[in-house]
Coordinates of N, CA, C and O in Angstrom, one line a residue:
M159 N 0.8 -1.2 0.0 CA 0.0 0.0 0.0 C 0.9 1.2 0.0 O 1.8 1.4 0.8
T160 N 0.5 2.2 -0.8 CA 1.3 3.4 -1.0 C 0.6 4.5 -0.3 O -0.6 4.6 -0.4
Y161 N 1.3 5.3 0.5 CA 0.8 6.4 1.2 C 0.9 7.6 0.2 O 2.0 8.1 -0.1
T162 N -0.2 8.1 -0.2 CA -0.2 9.2 -1.3 C -0.3 10.6 -0.7 O -0.5 10.7 0.5
K163 N -0.1 11.5 -1.5 CA -0.2 12.9 -1.1 C -1.6 13.2 -0.6 O -1.8 13.9 0.4
E164 N -2.6 12.6 -1.2 CA -4.0 12.7 -0.8 C -4.2 12.1 0.6 O -4.9 12.7 1.4
D165 N -3.6 11.0 0.8 CA -3.6 10.3 2.2 C -3.1 11.3 3.2 O -3.6 11.4 4.3
C166 N -1.9 11.9 2.9 CA -1.3 12.8 3.8 C -2.1 14.0 4.1 O -2.3 14.4 5.3
I167 N -2.7 14.5 3.1 CA -3.6 15.7 3.2 C -4.8 15.3 4.1 O -5.2 16.0 5.0
R168 N -5.4 14.2 3.8 CA -6.6 13.7 4.6 C -6.2 13.5 6.1 O -6.9 14.0 7.0
D169 N -5.0 12.8 6.4 CA -4.6 12.6 7.7 C -4.2 13.9 8.4 O -4.5 14.1 9.6
T170 N -3.6 14.8 7.7 CA -3.3 16.1 8.3 C -4.5 16.9 8.6 O -4.6 17.5 9.7
K171 N -5.5 16.9 7.8 CA -6.7 17.6 8.1 C -7.4 17.0 9.3 O -8.0 17.8 10.1
E172 N -7.4 15.7 9.4 CA -8.0 15.1 10.6 C -7.3 15.5 11.8 O -7.9 15.8 12.8
H173 N -5.9 15.5 11.8 CA -5.1 16.0 12.9 C -5.5 17.4 13.3 O -5.7 17.7 14.4
I174 N -5.5 18.3 12.3 CA -5.8 19.7 12.5 C -7.2 19.8 13.2 O -7.4 20.6 14.1
S175 N -8.1 19.0 12.7 CA -9.5 19.0 13.3 C -9.5 18.6 14.8 O -10.2 19.2 15.6
Q176 N -8.7 17.6 15.1 CA -8.6 17.1 16.5 C -8.0 18.1 17.4 O -8.5 18.4 18.5
V177 N -6.9 18.7 16.9 CA -6.3 19.8 17.7 C -7.2 20.9 17.9 O -7.3 21.5 19.0
R178 N -7.9 21.3 16.9 CA -8.9 22.4 17.0 C -9.9 22.1 18.0 O -10.3 22.9 18.9
E179 N -10.4 20.9 18.0 CA -11.4 20.4 19.0 C -10.9 20.5 20.4 O -11.6 21.0 21.3
F180 N -9.7 20.0 20.6 CA -9.1 20.1 21.9 C -8.9 21.5 22.4 O -9.1 21.9 23.6
L181 N -8.4 22.4 21.5 CA -8.2 23.8 21.9 C -9.5 24.5 22.2 O -9.6 25.3 23.1
L182 N -10.6 24.1 21.5 CA -11.9 24.7 21.8 C -12.4 24.2 23.2 O -13.0 25.0 23.9
V183 N -12.2 23.0 23.5 CA -12.5 22.5 24.8 C -11.7 23.2 25.9 O -12.3 23.7 26.9
F184 N -10.4 23.4 25.6 CA -9.6 24.2 26.6 C -10.1 25.6 26.7 O -10.2 26.2 27.8
Q185 N -10.5 26.2 25.6 CA -11.0 27.6 25.6 C -12.3 27.7 26.4 O -12.5 28.6 27.2
Q186 N -13.2 26.7 26.2 CA -14.4 26.7 27.0 C -14.2 26.6 28.5 O -14.8 27.3 29.3
E187 N -13.3 25.8 28.9 CA -13.0 25.6 30.3 C -12.4 26.9 30.9 O -12.7 27.4 31.9
L188 N -11.5 27.6 30.1 CA -10.9 28.8 30.5 C -12.0 29.9 30.6 O -12.0 30.8 31.5
A189 N -12.9 29.9 29.7 CA -14.0 30.9 29.7 C -14.9 30.7 30.9 O -15.3 31.6 31.6
R190 N -15.2 29.4 31.3 CA -16.0 29.1 32.5 C -15.2 29.6 33.7 O -15.8 30.3 34.6
R191 N -13.9 29.4 33.8 CA -13.2 29.9 34.9 C -13.1 31.4 35.0 O -13.1 32.0 36.1
A192 N -13.0 32.0 33.8 CA -13.0 33.5 33.8 C -14.3 34.0 34.4 O -14.3 35.0 35.1
L193 N -15.4 33.4 34.1 CA -16.7 33.8 34.7 C -16.9 33.5 36.1 O -17.6 34.3 36.9
E194 N -16.3 32.5 36.6 CA -16.4 32.0 38.0 C -15.3 32.5 38.9 O -15.4 32.4 40.2
H195 N -14.2 33.1 38.4 CA -13.0 33.4 39.2 C -13.3 34.2 40.4 O -13.9 35.2 40.4
D196 N -12.9 33.6 41.6 CA -12.9 34.3 42.9 C -14.3 34.8 43.3 O -14.4 35.7 44.2
K197 N -15.4 34.2 42.9 CA -16.7 34.6 43.3 C -16.9 34.4 44.8 O -17.7 35.1 45.4
S198 N -16.1 33.5 45.4 CA -16.3 33.3 46.8 C -15.8 34.5 47.6 O -16.3 34.6 48.8
K199 N -15.0 35.4 47.1 CA -14.6 36.6 47.8 C -15.7 37.6 48.0 O -15.6 38.5 48.8
L200 N -16.8 37.4 47.3 CA -18.0 38.3 47.4 C -19.0 37.9 48.4 O -20.0 38.5 48.6
E201 N -18.7 36.8 49.1 CA -19.6 36.3 50.1 C -18.9 36.0 51.4 O -17.7 35.9 51.5
S202 N -19.7 35.9 52.5 CA -19.1 35.5 53.8 C -18.6 34.0 53.7 O -19.2 33.2 53.0
P203 N -17.5 33.7 54.4 CA -16.8 34.5 55.3 C -15.6 35.3 54.8 O -14.8 35.9 55.5
E204 N -15.6 35.4 53.4 CA -14.4 36.1 52.8 C -14.6 37.6 52.7 O -13.7 38.4 53.0
I205 N -15.8 38.1 52.3 CA -16.0 39.5 52.0 C -15.6 40.4 53.2 O -15.0 41.4 53.0
E206 N -15.9 40.0 54.4 CA -15.7 40.9 55.5 C -14.2 41.1 55.7 O -13.7 42.2 55.9
L207 N -13.4 40.0 55.7 CA -11.9 40.1 55.9 C -11.2 40.8 54.7 O -10.3 41.5 54.9
F208 N -11.7 40.4 53.5 CA -11.1 41.1 52.3 C -11.4 42.6 52.3 O -10.5 43.3 51.8
T209 N -12.5 43.0 52.8 CA -12.8 44.4 52.8 C -11.9 45.1 53.8 O -11.4 46.2 53.5
E210 N -11.5 44.5 54.9 CA -10.6 45.0 55.8 C -9.1 45.0 55.3 O -8.4 46.0 55.5
Y211 N -8.7 43.9 54.7 CA -7.3 43.8 54.4 C -6.8 44.2 53.0 O -5.6 44.4 52.8
T212 N -7.7 44.2 52.0 CA -7.3 44.6 50.7 C -6.6 45.9 50.6 O -5.6 46.0 50.0
P213 N -7.1 47.0 51.3 CA -6.4 48.3 51.2 C -5.0 48.2 51.9 O -4.1 48.8 51.4
K214 N -4.9 47.4 52.9 CA -3.6 47.2 53.6 C -2.6 46.5 52.7 O -1.5 46.9 52.7
L215 N -3.1 45.5 52.1 CA -2.2 44.7 51.2 C -1.7 45.5 50.0 O -0.6 45.3 49.6
K216 N -2.5 46.4 49.5 CA -2.2 47.2 48.4 C -0.9 48.1 48.6 O -0.1 48.3 47.7
D217 N -0.8 48.5 49.9 CA 0.3 49.4 50.2 C 1.6 48.7 50.8 O 2.5 49.3 51.3
C218 N 1.6 47.4 50.7 CA 2.8 46.7 51.2 C 3.4 45.8 50.1 O 2.8 45.6 49.0
T219 N 4.6 45.4 50.3 CA 5.4 44.7 49.3 C 5.1 43.2 49.5 O 5.1 42.6 50.6
Y220 N 4.8 42.6 48.3 CA 4.5 41.1 48.3 C 5.7 40.3 48.9 O 6.8 40.6 48.6
G221 N 5.3 39.4 49.8 CA 6.3 38.6 50.5 C 7.0 39.2 51.7 O 7.8 38.5 52.3
S222 N 6.8 40.5 51.9 CA 7.4 41.1 53.1 C 6.9 40.6 54.4 O 5.8 40.0 54.4
D223 N 7.5 40.9 55.5 CA 7.0 40.5 56.8 C 5.6 41.2 57.1 O 4.8 40.5 57.6
L224 N 5.5 42.4 56.7 CA 4.2 43.1 56.8 C 3.1 42.3 56.0 O 2.0 42.1 56.5
Y225 N 3.4 42.0 54.8 CA 2.5 41.2 53.9 C 2.1 39.9 54.6 O 0.9 39.6 54.7
K226 N 3.1 39.2 55.2 CA 2.8 37.9 55.9 C 1.9 38.1 57.1 O 1.1 37.3 57.4
S227 N 2.1 39.2 57.8 CA 1.3 39.5 59.0 C -0.2 39.8 58.6 O -1.1 39.4 59.3
Y228 N -0.4 40.4 57.4 CA -1.7 40.6 56.9 C -2.4 39.3 56.5 O -3.6 39.1 56.7
L229 N -1.6 38.4 56.0 CA -2.1 37.1 55.6 C -2.6 36.4 56.9 O -3.5 35.6 56.8
D230 N -1.8 36.5 58.0 CA -2.3 35.9 59.2 C -3.6 36.4 59.6 O -4.5 35.6 60.1
G231 N -3.9 37.7 59.5 CA -5.2 38.3 59.8 C -6.3 37.8 58.9 O -7.4 37.7 59.3
L232 N -5.9 37.5 57.7 CA -6.8 37.0 56.6 C -7.1 35.5 56.7 O -7.9 35.0 55.9
K233 N -6.4 34.8 57.6 CA -6.4 33.4 57.6 C -7.8 32.7 57.5 O -7.9 31.8 56.7
P234 N -8.8 33.1 58.3 CA -10.1 32.5 58.1 C -10.6 32.6 56.7 O -11.2 31.6 56.2
A235 N -10.5 33.8 56.1 CA -11.0 34.0 54.8 C -10.2 33.2 53.8 O -10.7 32.6 52.8
L236 N -8.9 33.2 53.9 CA -8.0 32.5 53.0 C -8.2 31.0 53.1 O -8.2 30.3 52.0
D237 N -8.4 30.4 54.3 CA -8.7 29.0 54.4 C -9.9 28.6 53.6 O -9.9 27.6 52.9
H238 N -10.9 29.4 53.7 CA -12.2 29.1 53.0 C -11.9 29.3 51.5 O -12.3 28.5 50.6
H239 N -11.2 30.4 51.1 CA -11.0 30.7 49.7 C -10.2 29.6 49.0 O -10.5 29.1 47.9
Y240 N -9.1 29.1 49.7 CA -8.3 28.1 49.1 C -9.1 26.8 49.0 O -8.9 26.0 48.1
A241 N -9.9 26.5 50.0 CA -10.7 25.2 49.9 C -11.6 25.2 48.8 O -11.9 24.1 48.2
V242 N -12.2 26.3 48.3 CA -13.2 26.3 47.2 C -12.6 26.8 45.9 O -13.4 26.9 44.9
N243 N -11.4 27.1 45.8 CA -10.8 27.6 44.5 C -9.5 26.8 44.2 O -8.4 27.1 44.8
S244 N -9.6 26.0 43.2 CA -8.5 25.0 42.8 C -7.4 25.7 42.1 O -6.3 25.1 41.9
H245 N -7.5 27.0 41.8 CA -6.4 27.7 41.1 C -5.3 28.2 42.1 O -4.3 28.8 41.7
H246 N -5.5 27.9 43.3 CA -4.5 28.2 44.4 C -3.7 26.9 44.7 O -4.4 25.9 45.0
P247 N -2.4 27.0 44.8 CA -1.7 25.8 45.2 C -2.1 25.3 46.6 O -2.1 24.1 46.9
E248 N -2.5 26.2 47.4 CA -2.9 25.9 48.8 C -4.2 25.0 48.8 O -4.5 24.4 49.8
H249 N -4.9 24.9 47.7 CA -6.1 24.0 47.6 C -5.7 22.6 47.7 O -6.4 21.7 48.2
Y250 N -4.4 22.3 47.3 CA -3.9 20.9 47.2 C -2.9 20.7 48.4 O -2.0 21.5 48.5
K251 N -3.1 19.6 49.1 CA -2.2 19.4 50.2 C -1.6 18.0 50.1 O -2.1 17.1 49.5
K252 N -0.4 17.9 50.7 CA 0.2 16.6 50.9 C 0.7 16.5 52.4 O 0.9 17.6 53.0
N253 N 0.9 15.3 52.8 CA 1.5 15.1 54.1 C 2.9 14.5 54.0 O 3.1 13.6 53.1
V254 N 3.8 15.0 54.7 CA 5.2 14.6 54.6 C 5.6 14.0 56.0 O 5.4 14.6 57.0
C255 N 6.1 12.8 55.9 CA 6.6 12.1 57.2 C 7.8 13.0 57.7 O 8.7 13.4 57.0
I256 N 7.7 13.3 59.0 CA 8.7 14.1 59.6 C 10.1 13.4 59.9 O 11.1 14.0 60.1
I257 N 10.1 12.1 59.7 CA 11.3 11.3 59.9 C 12.0 11.1 58.5 O 13.2 11.4 58.4
C258 N 11.3 10.4 57.6 CA 12.0 10.1 56.3 C 11.6 10.9 55.2 O 12.1 10.7 54.1
F259 N 10.6 11.8 55.3 CA 10.2 12.8 54.3 C 9.4 12.1 53.2 O 9.3 12.7 52.1
K260 N 8.9 10.9 53.4 CA 8.1 10.3 52.3 C 6.8 11.2 52.2 O 6.2 11.6 53.2
E261 N 6.4 11.4 51.0 CA 5.2 12.3 50.7 C 4.0 11.5 50.4 O 4.1 10.5 49.7
Y262 N 2.9 11.9 50.9 CA 1.6 11.3 50.6 C 0.6 12.4 50.3 O 0.5 13.4 50.9
K263 N -0.3 12.1 49.3 CA -1.4 13.0 49.0 C -2.3 13.0 50.2 O -2.4 12.1 51.0
K264 N -2.9 14.2 50.5 CA -3.7 14.4 51.7 C -4.6 13.2 52.0 O -4.7 12.8 53.1
D265 N -5.4 12.8 51.0 CA -6.4 11.8 51.2 C -5.8 10.4 51.2 O -6.6 9.4 51.4
D266 N -4.6 10.2 50.9 CA -4.0 8.9 50.8 C -2.9 8.6 51.9 O -2.1 7.7 51.8
T267 N -3.0 9.4 53.0 CA -2.0 9.3 54.0 C -2.3 8.2 55.0 O -3.4 8.2 55.5
P268 N -1.4 7.2 55.2 CA -1.7 6.2 56.1 C -1.6 6.6 57.6 O -1.0 7.7 57.8
N269 N -2.0 5.8 58.5 CA -1.8 6.2 59.9 C -0.3 6.2 60.3 O 0.2 6.9 61.1
R270 N 0.5 5.3 59.6 CA 1.9 5.2 59.8 C 2.6 5.2 58.5 O 2.1 4.6 57.5
C271 N 3.8 5.9 58.4 CA 4.6 5.9 57.2 C 4.9 4.5 56.7 O 5.3 3.7 57.6
E272 N 4.8 4.3 55.5 CA 5.1 3.0 54.9 C 6.6 2.7 54.9 O 7.0 1.5 54.9
I273 N 7.4 3.7 55.0 CA 8.9 3.5 55.0 C 9.5 3.3 56.4 O 10.1 2.3 56.7
C274 N 9.2 4.3 57.3 CA 9.8 4.2 58.6 C 8.8 3.9 59.8 O 9.2 3.9 60.9
L275 N 7.6 3.8 59.5 CA 6.5 3.5 60.4 C 6.2 4.6 61.4 O 5.5 4.4 62.4
N276 N 6.8 5.8 61.2 CA 6.5 6.9 62.0 C 5.0 7.3 61.8 O 4.4 7.2 60.7
G277 N 4.4 7.9 62.8 CA 3.0 8.3 62.7 C 2.7 9.8 62.7 O 1.6 10.2 62.8
T278 N 3.8 10.6 62.5 CA 3.7 12.0 62.6 C 4.0 12.6 61.2 O 5.1 12.3 60.6
F279 N 3.1 13.4 60.7 CA 3.3 14.0 59.4 C 3.1 15.5 59.5 O 2.5 16.0 60.4
T280 N 3.7 16.3 58.6 CA 3.5 17.7 58.5 C 2.8 17.9 57.1 O 3.0 17.3 56.1
E281 N 1.8 18.9 57.2 CA 1.1 19.2 56.0 C 1.8 20.3 55.2 O 2.2 21.3 55.7
E282 N 1.8 20.1 53.8 CA 2.4 21.1 52.9 C 1.5 21.3 51.7 O 0.7 20.4 51.4
T283 N 1.7 22.4 51.1 CA 1.0 22.7 49.8 C 1.6 21.8 48.7 O 2.9 21.6 48.7
D284 N 0.8 21.3 47.8 CA 1.3 20.4 46.8 C 0.9 20.9 45.4 O -0.2 20.4 44.8
I285 N 1.6 21.7 44.8 CA 1.3 22.3 43.4 C 1.3 21.2 42.4 O 0.6 21.4 41.3
S286 N 1.9 20.1 42.6 CA 2.0 19.0 41.6 C 0.6 18.4 41.3 O 0.5 17.7 40.3
Q287 N -0.3 18.6 42.2 CA -1.7 18.0 42.0 C -2.5 18.9 41.1 O -3.6 18.5 40.7
M288 N -2.0 20.1 40.8 CA -2.8 21.0 40.0 C -2.9 20.5 38.5 O -2.0 19.8 38.1
N289 N -3.9 21.0 37.8 CA -3.9 20.6 36.4 C -3.6 21.9 35.6 O -3.3 23.0 36.2
L290 N -3.5 21.8 34.3 CA -3.0 22.9 33.4 C -4.0 24.1 33.5 O -3.6 25.2 33.5
F291 N -5.3 23.8 33.6 CA -6.3 24.9 33.8 C -6.0 25.6 35.1 O -6.1 26.9 35.1
D292 N -5.8 24.9 36.2 CA -5.4 25.6 37.4 C -4.2 26.4 37.3 O -4.2 27.6 37.8
I293 N -3.2 25.9 36.6 CA -1.9 26.7 36.5 C -2.2 28.0 35.7 O -1.7 29.0 36.1
V294 N -2.9 27.9 34.6 CA -3.2 29.1 33.8 C -4.0 30.1 34.6 O -3.6 31.3 34.6
E295 N -5.0 29.7 35.3 CA -5.8 30.6 36.1 C -4.9 31.2 37.2 O -5.0 32.4 37.5
M296 N -4.1 30.4 37.8 CA -3.2 30.8 38.9 C -2.3 31.9 38.4 O -2.1 33.0 39.0
F297 N -1.7 31.7 37.2 CA -0.8 32.6 36.6 C -1.5 34.0 36.3 O -1.0 35.0 36.7
C298 N -2.7 33.9 35.8 CA -3.4 35.1 35.5 C -3.8 35.8 36.8 O -3.8 37.1 36.9
D299 N -4.1 35.1 37.8 CA -4.5 35.6 39.1 C -3.2 36.4 39.7 O -3.3 37.5 40.2
W300 N -2.1 35.7 39.6 CA -0.9 36.3 40.2 C -0.6 37.6 39.4 O -0.2 38.6 40.0
Y301 N -0.7 37.6 38.1 CA -0.4 38.8 37.3 C -1.3 39.9 37.7 O -0.9 41.0 37.9
A302 N -2.6 39.6 37.8 CA -3.6 40.7 38.2 C -3.3 41.2 39.6 O -3.4 42.4 39.9
A303 N -2.9 40.3 40.5 CA -2.6 40.7 41.9 C -1.4 41.6 41.9 O -1.4 42.6 42.8
T304 N -0.4 41.5 41.0 CA 0.7 42.4 41.1 C 0.2 43.8 40.7 O 0.9 44.8 41.2
M305 N -0.8 43.9 40.0 CA -1.3 45.2 39.6 C -2.1 45.9 40.7 O -2.3 47.1 40.6
R306 N -2.4 45.2 41.8 CA -3.0 45.8 42.9 C -2.0 46.3 43.9 O -2.4 47.0 44.9
H307 N -0.8 46.0 43.8 CA 0.3 46.4 44.7 C 1.0 47.6 44.1 O 1.3 47.6 42.9
K308 N 1.3 48.6 45.0 CA 2.0 49.8 44.5 C 3.4 49.4 43.8 O 3.8 50.1 42.9
D309 N 4.0 48.4 44.3 CA 5.3 48.0 43.7 C 5.2 46.5 43.2 O 6.2 45.8 43.2
G310 N 4.1 46.2 42.7 CA 3.9 44.8 42.1 C 4.8 44.5 40.9 O 5.0 45.4 40.1
D311 N 5.3 43.3 40.8 CA 6.2 42.9 39.7 C 5.9 41.4 39.5 O 6.3 40.6 40.4
I312 N 5.3 41.1 38.4 CA 5.0 39.7 38.1 C 6.3 38.8 38.1 O 6.3 37.7 38.6
M313 N 7.4 39.3 37.6 CA 8.6 38.5 37.5 C 9.1 38.2 38.9 O 9.6 37.1 39.2
K314 N 9.0 39.2 39.8 CA 9.4 39.0 41.2 C 8.5 38.0 41.9 O 8.9 37.2 42.7
S315 N 7.2 38.1 41.6 CA 6.2 37.2 42.2 C 6.5 35.8 41.8 O 6.4 34.9 42.6
I316 N 6.8 35.6 40.5 CA 7.1 34.2 40.1 C 8.3 33.7 40.8 O 8.4 32.5 41.2
E317 N 9.3 34.5 41.0 CA 10.5 34.1 41.7 C 10.2 33.8 43.2 O 10.6 32.7 43.7
I318 N 9.5 34.6 43.9 CA 9.1 34.4 45.3 C 8.3 33.1 45.4 O 8.5 32.3 46.3
N319 N 7.3 33.0 44.5 CA 6.4 31.9 44.6 C 7.1 30.5 44.2 O 6.6 29.5 44.7
Q320 N 8.2 30.6 43.5 CA 8.9 29.3 43.3 C 9.4 28.7 44.6 O 9.3 27.5 44.9
S321 N 10.0 29.6 45.4 CA 10.4 29.2 46.8 C 9.2 28.8 47.6 O 9.3 27.8 48.3
R322 N 8.2 29.6 47.6 CA 7.0 29.3 48.4 C 6.3 28.0 48.1 O 5.9 27.3 49.0
F323 N 6.1 27.7 46.8 CA 5.4 26.6 46.3 C 6.2 25.4 45.8 O 5.6 24.4 45.4
K324 N 7.5 25.6 45.7 CA 8.5 24.6 45.3 C 8.2 24.0 43.9 O 8.1 22.8 43.7
Y325 N 8.0 24.9 43.0 CA 7.8 24.4 41.6 C 9.1 24.5 40.9 O 10.1 25.1 41.3
S326 N 9.2 23.7 39.8 CA 10.4 23.5 39.1 C 10.9 24.8 38.3 O 10.1 25.7 38.1
D327 N 12.2 24.7 38.0 CA 12.7 25.8 37.1 C 12.0 25.8 35.8 O 11.9 26.9 35.2
D328 N 11.6 24.6 35.3 CA 10.9 24.6 34.0 C 9.6 25.4 34.1 O 9.3 26.2 33.2
L329 N 8.8 25.1 35.1 CA 7.5 25.8 35.2 C 7.8 27.3 35.4 O 7.1 28.2 34.8
K330 N 8.8 27.7 36.2 CA 9.2 29.1 36.4 C 9.5 29.7 35.0 O 9.0 30.8 34.7
S331 N 10.3 29.0 34.2 CA 10.6 29.6 32.9 C 9.4 29.7 32.0 O 9.3 30.7 31.2
I332 N 8.5 28.7 32.0 CA 7.3 28.8 31.2 C 6.5 30.0 31.6 O 6.0 30.8 30.7
M333 N 6.4 30.3 32.9 CA 5.6 31.5 33.3 C 6.3 32.8 32.9 O 5.7 33.7 32.4
E334 N 7.6 32.8 33.1 CA 8.4 34.0 32.6 C 8.3 34.2 31.1 O 8.1 35.4 30.7
N335 N 8.3 33.2 30.4 CA 8.2 33.3 28.9 C 6.8 33.8 28.6 O 6.6 34.6 27.6
T336 N 5.8 33.4 29.3 CA 4.4 33.8 29.1 C 4.2 35.3 29.4 O 3.5 36.0 28.7
V337 N 4.9 35.8 30.4 CA 4.9 37.2 30.8 C 5.4 38.0 29.6 O 4.8 39.0 29.2
R338 N 6.5 37.5 29.0 CA 7.0 38.3 27.8 C 6.1 38.3 26.6 O 6.1 39.3 25.9
V339 N 5.3 37.3 26.5 CA 4.3 37.3 25.4 C 3.1 38.2 25.7 O 2.6 38.9 24.9
M340 N 2.7 38.2 27.0 CA 1.5 38.9 27.4 C 1.7 40.3 27.8 O 0.8 41.1 27.9
K341 N 3.0 40.7 27.9 CA 3.3 42.0 28.5 C 2.2 43.1 28.3 O 2.0 43.5 27.2
L342 N 1.6 43.4 29.4 CA 0.5 44.4 29.4 C 1.0 45.8 29.7 O 1.9 46.0 30.4

């Protein structure tokens, strides 16, 4: 059997059609997220604390000690916000054995570590459980958040958040490359 130019054209058109379909599915999910983004901030228990702390956060530097102290005051609102919004790394948790550092997804943590049999774990944020839609929405959220701070800088935020959420240099580079394309 010979693979003809017409066969190639047919197969290529089929491939183009499949990619187009996947991109439209992606677009629809991003559109849904755009419409739903952060709606929980408009209701209790979040609205009250965000009303108090948003002006304070605007005038401080992201990642500073003052910024962190404001986050402590926002904790009840943030706990709720992270629980209902998957575009935040804090939505996803893992437990880490304090002896051998074996990691377990939050819902898959045994009573005792499978490696060392220790029964004490520490909870950490687990960005690796996010999906690509979460990552895109998170990136856009971070970018918009920098615009609310008097000295906001998305590149600096990406740098700080790499340490905070322990993501790879590859993901960091992807985000930095995206900033260069989006430059607003």
